[in-house]
GROMACS .gro file of C-alpha atoms in nm:
model
  346
    1MET     CA    1   8.704   8.225   9.157
    2PHE     CA    2   8.299   8.285   9.105
    3GLN     CA    3   8.045   8.369   9.412
    4ARG     CA    4   7.639   8.380   9.330
    5CYS     CA    5   7.524   8.687   9.474
    6GLN     CA    6   7.290   8.732   9.738
    7SER     CA    7   7.024   8.931   9.468
    8ASP     CA    8   6.747   8.662   9.343
    9ARG     CA    9   6.828   8.668   9.042
   10ALA     CA   10   7.173   8.550   9.074
   11ALA     CA   11   7.464   8.663   8.881
   12VAL     CA   12   7.825   8.482   8.892
   13ALA     CA   13   8.035   8.735   9.174
   14VAL     CA   14   8.376   8.674   8.970
   15ILE     CA   15   8.622   8.818   9.270
   16VAL     CA   16   8.957   8.946   9.193
   17ALA     CA   17   9.144   8.847   9.450
   18ALA     CA   18   9.419   9.133   9.429
   19ILE     CA   19   9.465   9.297   9.745
   20LEU     CA   20   9.857   9.415   9.943
   21CYS     CA   21  10.055   9.114  10.025
   22ALA     CA   22  10.142   9.001  10.398
   23ALA     CA   23  10.524   9.140  10.343
   24ALA     CA   24  10.365   9.522  10.296
   25VAL     CA   25  10.492   9.588  10.662
   26ALA     CA   26  10.784   9.513  10.563
   27GLY     CA   27  10.872   9.709  10.223
   28ALA     CA   28  10.795   9.509   9.987
   29GLY     CA   29  10.494   9.556   9.695
   30VAL     CA   30  10.136   9.546   9.571
   31ALA     CA   31  10.033   9.196   9.479
   32ASP     CA   32  10.047   9.148   9.148
   33THR     CA   33   9.838   8.848   9.104
   34LYS     CA   34   9.520   8.691   8.901
   35GLU     CA   35   9.388   8.494   9.098
   36THR     CA   36   9.021   8.427   8.826
   37PRO     CA   37   9.028   8.161   8.606
   38ASP     CA   38   8.998   8.220   8.280
   39ILE     CA   39   8.638   8.179   8.068
   40ALA     CA   40   8.563   8.032   7.787
   41PRO     CA   41   8.455   8.289   7.548
   42ALA     CA   42   8.065   8.124   7.476
   43LYS     CA   43   8.072   8.113   7.901
   44ALA     CA   44   8.198   8.468   7.944
   45GLN     CA   45   7.862   8.626   7.635
   46LYS     CA   46   7.578   8.359   7.854
   47MET     CA   47   7.758   8.572   8.191
   48LEU     CA   48   7.771   8.894   7.993
   49ALA     CA   49   7.401   8.907   7.910
   50ARG     CA   50   7.287   8.841   8.279
   51ILE     CA   51   7.498   9.089   8.406
   52GLN     CA   52   7.513   9.437   8.233
   53PRO     CA   53   7.120   9.494   8.175
   54ARG     CA   54   7.181   9.407   8.535
   55ALA     CA   55   7.430   9.664   8.549
   56LYS     CA   56   7.273   9.886   8.341
   57ASP     CA   57   6.935   9.859   8.620
   58GLY     CA   58   7.118   9.987   8.914
   59HIS     CA   59   7.229   9.653   9.023
   60ALA     CA   60   7.506   9.688   9.290
   61ASN     CA   61   7.676   9.378   9.304
   62ALA     CA   62   7.605   9.297   8.867
   63GLN     CA   63   7.776   9.660   8.858
   64TYR     CA   64   8.071   9.475   9.084
   65ASN     CA   65   8.081   9.148   8.827
   66LEU     CA   66   8.063   9.345   8.460
   67GLY     CA   67   8.384   9.647   8.607
   68VAL     CA   68   8.588   9.236   8.651
   69MET     CA   69   8.446   9.118   8.342
   70TYR     CA   70   8.602   9.505   8.182
   71ALA     CA   71   8.883   9.419   8.393
   72ASN     CA   72   8.989   9.109   8.278
   73GLY     CA   73   8.870   9.098   7.890
   74TYR     CA   74   8.601   8.827   7.995
   75GLY     CA   75   8.317   8.859   7.718
   76VAL     CA   76   8.396   9.260   7.654
   77GLU     CA   77   8.739   9.402   7.530
   78GLN     CA   78   9.001   9.476   7.814
   79SER     CA   79   8.927   9.829   7.988
   80TRP     CA   80   9.054   9.945   8.276
   81ALA     CA   81   8.854  10.229   8.211
   82LYS     CA   82   8.589  10.091   8.208
   83ALA     CA   83   8.615   9.849   8.440
   84ARG     CA   84   8.690  10.155   8.690
   85GLN     CA   85   8.331  10.296   8.593
   86TRP     CA   86   8.151  10.018   8.682
   87TYR     CA   87   8.298   9.951   9.019
   88ARG     CA   88   8.230  10.354   9.122
   89LYS     CA   89   7.934  10.296   9.013
   90ALA     CA   90   7.861  10.022   9.236
   91ALA     CA   91   8.079  10.164   9.529
   92GLU     CA   92   7.875  10.441   9.496
   93GLN     CA   93   7.607  10.176   9.644
   94HIS     CA   94   7.891  10.125   9.919
   95GLN     CA   95   7.936   9.747   9.686
   96ALA     CA   96   8.272   9.670   9.988
   97ARG     CA   97   8.441   9.447   9.683
   98ALA     CA   98   8.387   9.699   9.418
   99GLU     CA   99   8.593   9.925   9.654
  100GLN     CA  100   8.852   9.735   9.742
  101ASN     CA  101   8.930   9.658   9.412
  102LEU     CA  102   8.955  10.067   9.294
  103GLY     CA  103   9.179  10.122   9.647
  104VAL     CA  104   9.350   9.782   9.426
  105MET     CA  105   9.351   9.951   9.107
  106TYR     CA  106   9.473  10.332   9.264
  107ALA     CA  107   9.734  10.151   9.499
  108GLN     CA  108   9.974   9.921   9.227
  109GLY     CA  109   9.842  10.285   8.910
  110ARG     CA  110   9.592  10.035   8.707
  111GLY     CA  111   9.519  10.210   8.462
  112VAL     CA  112   9.504  10.561   8.686
  113ALA     CA  113   9.770  10.777   8.781
  114ALA     CA  114   9.954  10.507   9.094
  115ASP     CA  115   9.749  10.781   9.426
  116LYS     CA  116   9.847  10.655   9.771
  117ALA     CA  117   9.635  10.851  10.005
  118GLU     CA  118   9.267  10.771   9.648
  119ALA     CA  119   9.352  10.458   9.782
  120VAL     CA  120   9.349  10.460  10.154
  121HIS     CA  121   9.061  10.577  10.080
  122TRP     CA  122   8.817  10.368   9.883
  123PHE     CA  123   9.061  10.118  10.099
  124GLY     CA  124   8.911  10.316  10.410
  125ARG     CA  125   8.533  10.253  10.306
  126ALA     CA  126   8.521   9.914  10.174
  127ALA     CA  127   8.749   9.868  10.563
  128ARG     CA  128   8.455  10.064  10.659
  129ASP     CA  129   8.120   9.803  10.481
  130GLY     CA  130   8.378   9.546  10.645
  131GLN     CA  131   8.583   9.351  10.297
  132ALA     CA  132   8.918   9.193  10.572
  133ALA     CA  133   9.060   9.182  10.265
  134ALA     CA  134   9.051   9.646  10.233
  135GLN     CA  135   9.124   9.630  10.641
  136ASN     CA  136   9.447   9.435  10.603
  137ASN     CA  137   9.541   9.722  10.277
  138LEU     CA  138   9.453  10.019  10.531
  139ALA     CA  139   9.663   9.847  10.761
  140VAL     CA  140   9.959   9.854  10.645
  141LEU     CA  141   9.946  10.240  10.458
  142TYR     CA  142   9.876  10.310  10.795
  143ALA     CA  143  10.189  10.143  10.957
  144ARG     CA  144  10.454  10.256  10.554
  145GLY     CA  145  10.257  10.620  10.579
  146ASP     CA  146  10.175  10.563  10.292
  147GLY     CA  147   9.909  10.794  10.170
  148VAL     CA  148   9.862  10.883  10.497
  149ASP     CA  149  10.014  10.970  10.814
  150GLN     CA  150  10.162  10.704  10.955
  151ASP     CA  151   9.950  10.532  11.310
  152LEU     CA  152  10.046  10.214  11.431
  153GLY     CA  153   9.796  10.248  11.666
  154GLN     CA  154   9.527  10.283  11.330
  155ALA     CA  155   9.751   9.984  11.183
  156ALA     CA  156   9.678   9.793  11.446
  157ILE     CA  157   9.341   9.800  11.496
  158TRP     CA  158   9.225   9.733  11.100
  159ALA     CA  159   9.490   9.401  11.128
  160VAL     CA  160   9.224   9.311  11.359
  161ARG     CA  161   8.972   9.377  11.234
  162ALA     CA  162   9.120   9.179  10.899
  163VAL     CA  163   9.261   8.908  11.095
  164ARG     CA  164   8.892   8.785  11.242
  165GLY     CA  165   8.764   8.823  10.909
  166GLY     CA  166   8.960   8.610  10.766
  167ASN     CA  167   9.209   8.733  10.596
  168ALA     CA  168   9.496   8.610  10.606
  169GLU     CA  169   9.773   8.814  10.509
  170ALA     CA  170   9.614   9.009  10.787
  171SER     CA  171   9.778   8.777  11.086
  172ASN     CA  172  10.213   8.831  10.953
  173ASN     CA  173  10.096   9.155  10.956
  174LEU     CA  174   9.963   9.227  11.262
  175SER     CA  175  10.272   9.027  11.458
  176ARG     CA  176  10.445   9.316  11.300
  177ILE     CA  177  10.254   9.588  11.314
  178VAL     CA  178  10.247   9.549  11.756
  179GLY     CA  179  10.633   9.498  11.757
  180ARG     CA  180  10.657   9.849  11.711
  181LEU     CA  181  10.428   9.986  11.957
  182PRO     CA  182  10.557  10.021  12.274
  183HIS     CA  183  10.423   9.811  12.579
  184ARG     CA  184  10.302   9.847  12.867
  185TYR     CA  185  10.156   9.600  13.160
  186VAL     CA  186   9.857   9.649  13.335
  187ALA     CA  187   9.926   9.788  13.766
  188SER     CA  188   9.650   9.602  13.965
  189ASN     CA  189   9.392   9.310  13.923
  190GLY     CA  190   9.047   9.361  13.806
  191THR     CA  191   9.146   9.635  13.568
  192ALA     CA  192   8.861   9.749  13.342
  193MET     CA  193   8.861   9.725  12.991
  194HIS     CA  194   8.572   9.899  12.857
  195SER     CA  195   8.485   9.973  12.515
  196SER     CA  196   8.516  10.365  12.503
  197PRO     CA  197   8.746  10.596  12.674
  198ASP     CA  198   8.414  10.662  12.959
  199ALA     CA  199   8.438  10.469  13.286
  200GLU     CA  200   8.025  10.400  13.253
  201THR     CA  201   8.060  10.206  12.949
  202GLN     CA  202   8.034   9.899  12.840
  203VAL     CA  203   8.305   9.714  13.047
  204LYS     CA  204   8.449   9.407  12.798
  205MET     CA  205   8.603   9.276  13.024
  206ARG     CA  206   8.891   9.289  13.396
  207LEU     CA  207   9.246   9.256  13.349
  208LYS     CA  208   9.509   9.052  13.601
  209ARG     CA  209   9.820   9.210  13.684
  210ASN     CA  210  10.122   9.255  13.419
  211THR     CA  211   9.892   9.150  13.147
  212ALA     CA  212  10.094   9.265  12.889
  213VAL     CA  213   9.875   9.516  12.600
  214ALA     CA  214   9.977   9.774  12.286
  215ARG     CA  215   9.953  10.118  12.312
  216LEU     CA  216   9.664  10.218  12.041
  217GLU     CA  217   9.665  10.571  12.129
  218SER     CA  218   9.652  10.850  12.416
  219LYS     CA  219   9.348  11.111  12.537
  220PRO     CA  220   9.320  11.266  12.895
  221ARG     CA  221   9.284  10.963  13.136
  222TRP     CA  222   9.220  10.673  12.872
  223THR     CA  223   9.453  10.485  12.683
  224ARG     CA  224   9.315  10.226  12.395
  225VAL     CA  225   9.525   9.899  12.418
  226LEU     CA  226   9.538   9.598  12.249
  227LEU     CA  227   9.555   9.288  12.454
  228LEU     CA  228   9.867   9.062  12.337
  229ASP     CA  229   9.746   8.768  12.376
  230GLY     CA  230   9.355   8.750  12.281
  231HIS     CA  231   9.413   9.072  12.030
  232ARG     CA  232   9.153   9.260  12.189
  233LEU     CA  233   9.049   9.542  12.157
  234GLY     CA  234   8.984   9.801  12.448
  235TRP     CA  235   9.044  10.118  12.708
  236ILE     CA  236   9.228  10.234  13.037
  237LYS     CA  237   9.261  10.457  13.254
  238ALA     CA  238   9.589  10.571  13.171
  239ARG     CA  239   9.679  10.590  13.537
  240ALA     CA  240   9.600  10.153  13.580
  241LEU     CA  241   9.924  10.114  13.362
  242ARG     CA  242  10.293  10.081  13.397
  243GLN     CA  243  10.591  10.105  13.176
  244GLN     CA  244  10.731   9.752  13.367
  245LYS     CA  245  10.563   9.431  13.552
  246THR     CA  246  10.476   9.484  13.855
  247THR     CA  247  10.681   9.302  14.140
  248GLU     CA  248  10.599   9.101  14.373
  249GLN     CA  249  10.677   9.308  14.742
  250THR     CA  250  10.905   9.133  14.991
  251HIS     CA  251  10.978   9.222  15.325
  252SER     CA  252  11.316   9.457  15.323
  253ASP     CA  253  11.415   9.246  15.614
  254GLU     CA  254  11.331   8.932  15.404
  255LEU     CA  255  11.555   9.076  15.151
  256SER     CA  256  11.847   9.140  15.439
  257ALA     CA  257  11.829   8.818  15.573
  258ASN     CA  258  11.748   8.558  15.208
  259GLY     CA  259  11.899   8.702  14.972
  260THR     CA  260  12.286   8.638  14.837
  261GLN     CA  261  12.545   8.879  14.768
  262ASP     CA  262  12.845   8.874  14.509
  263GLN     CA  263  13.130   8.974  14.578
  264GLN     CA  264  13.093   9.334  14.476
  265GLY     CA  265  12.826   9.310  14.706
  266GLN     CA  266  12.566   9.334  14.484
  267PRO     CA  267  12.202   9.134  14.518
  268ALA     CA  268  12.245   8.832  14.293
  269GLN     CA  269  12.029   8.815  13.919
  270PRO     CA  270  11.897   8.538  13.856
  271SER     CA  271  12.004   8.264  13.644
  272ALA     CA  272  11.794   8.326  13.266
  273GLY     CA  273  11.630   8.048  13.330
  274LYS     CA  274  11.500   8.162  13.614
  275ARG     CA  275  11.360   8.479  13.571
  276GLY     CA  276  10.994   8.555  13.614
  277HIS     CA  277  10.644   8.335  13.686
  278ALA     CA  278  10.561   7.976  13.619
  279VAL     CA  279  10.300   7.903  13.398
  280SER     CA  280  10.139   7.539  13.344
  281GLY     CA  281   9.854   7.334  13.254
  282ALA     CA  282   9.676   7.552  12.968
  283ALA     CA  283   9.825   7.824  12.935
  284ALA     CA  284  10.124   7.639  12.851
  285LYS     CA  285  10.055   7.515  12.568
  286GLN     CA  286  10.120   7.781  12.258
  287ILE     CA  287  10.171   7.837  11.906
  288VAL     CA  288  10.350   8.061  11.711
  289ALA     CA  289  10.162   8.370  11.537
  290ALA     CA  290  10.436   8.448  11.303
  291ASP     CA  291  10.703   8.321  11.047
  292SER     CA  292  11.087   8.314  11.119
  293VAL     CA  293  11.075   8.370  11.483
  294ASN     CA  294  11.368   8.445  11.641
  295VAL     CA  295  11.448   8.244  11.966
  296HIS     CA  296  11.721   8.357  12.144
  297GLY     CA  297  11.956   8.179  12.456
  298GLY     CA  298  11.732   8.536  12.761
  299PRO     CA  299  11.497   8.720  12.770
  300ALA     CA  300  11.626   9.066  12.532
  301ARG     CA  301  11.674   9.142  12.190
  302SER     CA  302  12.027   9.211  12.261
  303ALA     CA  303  12.015   8.769  12.318
  304PRO     CA  304  12.151   8.587  12.135
  305VAL     CA  305  11.964   8.415  11.854
  306LYS     CA  306  11.987   8.010  11.956
  307PHE     CA  307  11.742   7.888  11.626
  308GLN     CA  308  11.402   8.003  11.447
  309VAL     CA  309  11.035   7.910  11.464
  310SER     CA  310  10.821   7.951  11.217
  311ALA     CA  311  10.430   8.020  11.242
  312GLY     CA  312  10.197   7.701  11.389
  313ASP     CA  313  10.506   7.567  11.553
  314HIS     CA  314  10.417   7.426  11.921
  315ALA     CA  315  10.512   7.569  12.212
  316THR     CA  316  10.542   7.433  12.531
  317VAL     CA  317  10.552   7.768  12.833
  318LYS     CA  318  10.716   7.666  13.106
  319ARG     CA  319  10.792   8.117  13.270
  320ALA     CA  320  10.726   8.452  13.173
  321TRP     CA  321  10.921   8.765  13.281
  322GLN     CA  322  10.870   9.121  13.152
  323GLY     CA  323  10.668   8.997  12.813
  324TRP     CA  324  10.878   8.722  12.747
  325MET     CA  325  10.833   8.329  12.739
  326LEU     CA  326  11.114   8.084  12.820
  327ALA     CA  327  10.909   7.785  12.595
  328THR     CA  328  11.036   7.428  12.515
  329PHE     CA  329  10.980   7.356  12.099
  330SER     CA  330  10.972   7.048  11.834
  331GLY     CA  331  11.367   6.834  11.947
  332GLY     CA  332  11.342   6.962  12.286
  333ARG     CA  333  11.470   7.298  12.169
  334GLU     CA  334  11.410   7.536  12.435
  335GLY     CA  335  11.462   7.993  12.462
  336TRP     CA  336  11.288   8.299  12.470
  337ILE     CA  337  11.060   8.435  12.242
  338ALA     CA  338  10.897   8.742  12.296
  339GLY     CA  339  10.552   8.689  12.390
  340PHE     CA  340  10.296   8.902  12.121
  341LEU     CA  341  10.451   8.581  11.935
  342LEU     CA  342  10.221   8.329  12.037
  343GLN     CA  343   9.872   8.267  12.082
  344LYS     CA  344   9.727   7.999  12.303
  345ARG     CA  345   9.586   7.656  12.121
  346SER     CA  346   9.267   7.614  11.956
   0.00000   0.00000   0.00000
């Protein structure tokens, strides 16, 4: 695709959309997709005449564009070596798309020996410079432990940033990453979520009891978390989290008087459809956030799979229990789905 640069004497910026595919978390390789259109030779020569002098004068966008032209053979003989040379010049000025493309070259071994550690370096620079595709790629490499020590917490952090940046692949990747992280629940109402592991820093929001979070990393007395609903990041005091939801306090004499016993003398368990608390109103209107999601007959992964739903399918939640949601889907189908695989309808 073509896009004009933000410089005063605008050159044509050719964006190479070569990124890691969404399935990469599950082990797929790097997508080898060329999405830039062919350019007529006469037009390519005119572009080259505008871009090349500015690139030699040190303009980062022009250097990036010239790298793209060499990568694709637009108006010049195709050369990965020269593409890398011009990308590198632009990247040294923190041109984020050039940093991203260098990362792709090293991840794919395109024109260079494949080097995942070097790919991590360039994806990391581009990610910190705000390039959403690089943020997604960095998340994938952290999730896979490819070129860097595996760190699912860091993978989730970068995937969240990529989602916020509008990267389509990152949403599915984030769902898969979150599914592999340990989940915790807020122990009491009003728990503060801070911007940093310091009680004096900004309180980003206050959480209700039993709010579900994914644990990303731990420091003395603090835990960095990701809200499963809304995908917000922050720090919570470690003592404010529990591995399981807290239950309503009930007097023991009421349990004795009102509880029923089965034949073995154990308290009878509620049926799967009666577990947890009811959900209604706006909170009940949800949408599936990932493809090929299993819907179970009960609130557990071990429960039988009744059917599957896909990203974008609407769900109406009836009950919530220990991170699971009992929901109704199209056609009146009903079953339990992991709560982190749903998000509120906008």
